[in-house]
GROMACS .gro file of C-alpha atoms in nm:
model
  164
    1VAL     CA    1   3.400   1.319   1.670
    2LEU     CA    2   3.274   0.966   1.710
    3PRO     CA    3   3.068   0.813   1.432
    4VAL     CA    4   2.703   0.786   1.523
    5GLN     CA    5   2.417   0.606   1.366
    6LEU     CA    6   2.206   0.847   1.163
    7PRO     CA    7   1.834   0.835   1.223
    8TRP     CA    8   1.635   0.662   0.954
    9SER     CA    9   1.285   0.544   0.888
   10SER     CA   10   1.109   0.328   0.636
   11VAL     CA   11   0.779   0.372   0.460
   12GLN     CA   12   0.547   0.098   0.346
   13ILE     CA   13   0.463   0.146  -0.022
   14PRO     CA   14   0.156  -0.052  -0.124
   15GLN     CA   15   0.188  -0.265  -0.436
   16PHE     CA   16  -0.095  -0.057  -0.582
   17PHE     CA   17   0.148   0.228  -0.656
   18ARG     CA   18   0.415  -0.002  -0.797
   19SER     CA   19   0.157  -0.119  -1.054
   20TRP     CA   20   0.009   0.226  -1.125
   21GLU     CA   21  -0.012   0.172  -1.502
   22SER     CA   22  -0.268  -0.107  -1.452
   23GLN     CA   23  -0.489   0.077  -1.200
   24GLY     CA   24  -0.711   0.257  -1.455
   25ILE     CA   25  -0.674   0.603  -1.304
   26GLY     CA   26  -0.633   0.876  -1.564
   27ASP     CA   27  -0.371   1.148  -1.538
   28GLU     CA   28  -0.647   1.411  -1.524
   29GLU     CA   29  -0.822   1.264  -1.220
   30ALA     CA   30  -0.789   1.440  -0.884
   31ILE     CA   31  -0.712   1.205  -0.596
   32LEU     CA   32  -0.769   1.255  -0.226
   33PHE     CA   33  -0.517   1.053  -0.027
   34ALA     CA   34  -0.528   0.948   0.337
   35PRO     CA   35  -0.327   1.021   0.536
   36TRP     CA   36  -0.382   1.392   0.482
   37PHE     CA   37  -0.050   1.570   0.437
   38THR     CA   38   0.019   1.843   0.694
   39ASN     CA   39   0.313   2.031   0.835
   40GLY     CA   40   0.573   1.786   0.712
   41ALA     CA   41   0.377   1.489   0.853
   42GLY     CA   42   0.170   1.238   0.664
   43ALA     CA   43   0.397   1.272   0.360
   44ASP     CA   44   0.372   0.905   0.262
   45PRO     CA   45   0.126   0.979  -0.022
   46MET     CA   46   0.389   1.201  -0.185
   47LEU     CA   47   0.632   0.908  -0.181
   48TRP     CA   48   0.361   0.677  -0.316
   49ALA     CA   49   0.301   0.926  -0.599
   50ALA     CA   50   0.674   0.934  -0.675
   51VAL     CA   51   0.680   0.554  -0.702
   52ALA     CA   52   0.385   0.585  -0.944
   53ASP     CA   53   0.600   0.810  -1.167
   54ALA     CA   54   0.443   1.127  -1.023
   55ARG     CA   55   0.125   1.050  -1.212
   56PRO     CA   56  -0.137   1.091  -0.938
   57ARG     CA   57  -0.281   1.442  -0.923
   58MET     CA   58  -0.308   1.501  -0.549
   59VAL     CA   59  -0.564   1.726  -0.383
   60GLU     CA   60  -0.330   1.798  -0.092
   61GLY     CA   61   0.047   1.822  -0.073
   62TYR     CA   62   0.344   2.008   0.065
   63VAL     CA   63   0.334   2.370  -0.045
   64TYR     CA   64   0.409   2.700   0.125
   65VAL     CA   65   0.136   2.963   0.101
   66PRO     CA   66   0.091   3.288   0.290
   67GLY     CA   67  -0.128   3.259   0.597
   68PRO     CA   68  -0.375   3.522   0.714
   69ASP     CA   69  -0.104   3.673   0.936
   70GLY     CA   70   0.145   3.688   0.645
   71ARG     CA   71   0.355   3.400   0.780
   72PRO     CA   72   0.402   3.089   0.566
   73ARG     CA   73   0.163   2.796   0.601
   74TYR     CA   74   0.200   2.441   0.474
   75GLY     CA   75  -0.102   2.459   0.246
   76PRO     CA   76  -0.434   2.636   0.243
   77GLU     CA   77  -0.646   2.686   0.554
   78PRO     CA   78  -0.789   2.341   0.635
   79GLY     CA   79  -1.156   2.301   0.562
   80VAL     CA   80  -1.405   2.070   0.731
   81LEU     CA   81  -1.277   1.762   0.548
   82ALA     CA   82  -0.908   1.825   0.620
   83THR     CA   83  -0.977   1.907   0.985
   84GLN     CA   84  -1.171   1.583   1.034
   85MET     CA   85  -0.910   1.375   0.854
   86MET     CA   86  -0.628   1.526   1.062
   87ALA     CA   87  -0.820   1.460   1.387
   88ILE     CA   88  -0.861   1.096   1.286
   89GLN     CA   89  -0.502   1.033   1.177
   90ASP     CA   90  -0.326   1.243   1.441
   91ASP     CA   91  -0.542   1.174   1.747
   92GLY     CA   92  -0.742   0.860   1.668
   93ALA     CA   93  -1.060   1.065   1.701
   94THR     CA   94  -1.380   0.910   1.580
   95ALA     CA   95  -1.561   1.107   1.312
   96SER     CA   96  -1.767   1.381   1.468
   97LEU     CA   97  -1.931   1.563   1.178
   98ASP     CA   98  -2.300   1.635   1.202
   99ALA     CA   99  -2.522   1.646   0.892
  100ALA     CA  100  -2.413   2.001   0.808
  101GLY     CA  101  -2.046   1.905   0.847
  102MET     CA  102  -2.090   1.601   0.621
  103THR     CA  103  -2.259   1.821   0.361
  104ALA     CA  104  -1.971   2.071   0.384
  105ALA     CA  105  -1.709   1.796   0.350
  106ARG     CA  106  -1.890   1.651   0.048
  107GLY     CA  107  -1.904   1.999  -0.101
  108GLU     CA  108  -1.527   2.031  -0.057
  109LEU     CA  109  -1.476   1.702  -0.243
  110ALA     CA  110  -1.699   1.825  -0.523
  111ALA     CA  111  -1.532   2.168  -0.537
  112ALA     CA  112  -1.188   2.003  -0.565
  113ARG     CA  113  -1.327   1.774  -0.837
  114VAL     CA  114  -1.206   1.467  -0.649
  115SER     CA  115  -1.273   1.157  -0.856
  116VAL     CA  116  -1.080   0.897  -0.654
  117VAL     CA  117  -1.015   0.852  -0.281
  118ILE     CA  118  -0.730   0.626  -0.166
  119VAL     CA  119  -0.642   0.519   0.188
  120GLY     CA  120  -0.304   0.358   0.236
  121PRO     CA  121  -0.104   0.250   0.539
  122MET     CA  122  -0.147   0.505   0.817
  123PRO     CA  123  -0.224   0.538   1.186
  124HIS     CA  124  -0.590   0.481   1.270
  125ARG     CA  125  -0.660   0.348   0.922
  126ASP     CA  126  -0.975   0.167   1.031
  127LEU     CA  127  -1.123   0.493   1.164
  128MET     CA  128  -1.035   0.677   0.842
  129VAL     CA  129  -1.195   0.410   0.626
  130SER     CA  130  -1.508   0.416   0.844
  131PHE     CA  131  -1.531   0.796   0.814
  132LEU     CA  132  -1.489   0.785   0.436
  133ASP     CA  133  -1.745   0.501   0.411
  134ASP     CA  134  -1.998   0.730   0.579
  135LEU     CA  135  -1.893   1.036   0.381
  136LEU     CA  136  -1.914   0.862   0.043
  137GLY     CA  137  -2.203   0.631   0.122
  138ALA     CA  138  -2.022   0.321  -0.001
  139ALA     CA  139  -1.758   0.072   0.105
  140PRO     CA  140  -1.423   0.087  -0.073
  141ALA     CA  141  -1.265  -0.175  -0.292
  142GLU     CA  142  -0.950  -0.328  -0.146
  143VAL     CA  143  -0.680  -0.338  -0.411
  144GLU     CA  144  -0.315  -0.428  -0.359
  145GLY     CA  145  -0.275  -0.276  -0.013
  146VAL     CA  146  -0.509   0.024  -0.037
  147GLN     CA  147  -0.875   0.099   0.003
  148ILE     CA  148  -1.009   0.288  -0.297
  149TRP     CA  149  -1.330   0.463  -0.388
  150ARG     CA  150  -1.366   0.534  -0.761
  151ASP     CA  151  -1.618   0.763  -0.931
  152VAL     CA  152  -1.653   0.992  -0.631
  153PRO     CA  153  -1.891   1.227  -0.823
  154GLY     CA  154  -2.119   0.928  -0.890
  155LEU     CA  155  -2.108   0.824  -0.524
  156LEU     CA  156  -2.188   1.178  -0.410
  157SER     CA  157  -2.473   1.200  -0.661
  158ARG     CA  158  -2.626   0.876  -0.531
  159ILE     CA  159  -2.643   1.011  -0.178
  160GLY     CA  160  -2.790   1.341  -0.295
  161ALA     CA  161  -2.484   1.557  -0.225
  162PRO     CA  162  -2.475   1.882  -0.421
  163LEU     CA  163  -2.213   1.869  -0.697
  164MET     CA  164  -2.017   2.170  -0.818
   0.00000   0.00000   0.00000
């Protein structure tokens, strides 16, 4: 057996997560990360959370749950928000939600009690930020390598989205 180089990869970890203590995000806050984690892909936010001492409470993550056919799935059935986020990050699709879809996606944010949205390094980041700008009705702050929207319930309230 000849020695071979093992495959490896690297992940960019924004400084934001290395300075988590100073970011002003409480342990009780629910955070939506982009990229959306699916099927073993888009797992960077889980690494970012580990660097932040596992403090962020993530809306999505890697978990096995039974699917409708009894076979394991990598999380719950994706809703409108997850489906749109996956289309953006996986395919570079531009956001395609109509008014009803935007209302449904905002309702999903409210139902999950999301208080912070963070976009870090990812494919098609500009498209994701544009989609979330439209969804939340505000531009993000740029802080140490991420785009962040704080007070998501307040943002949703300002655009008249129904809150849970």
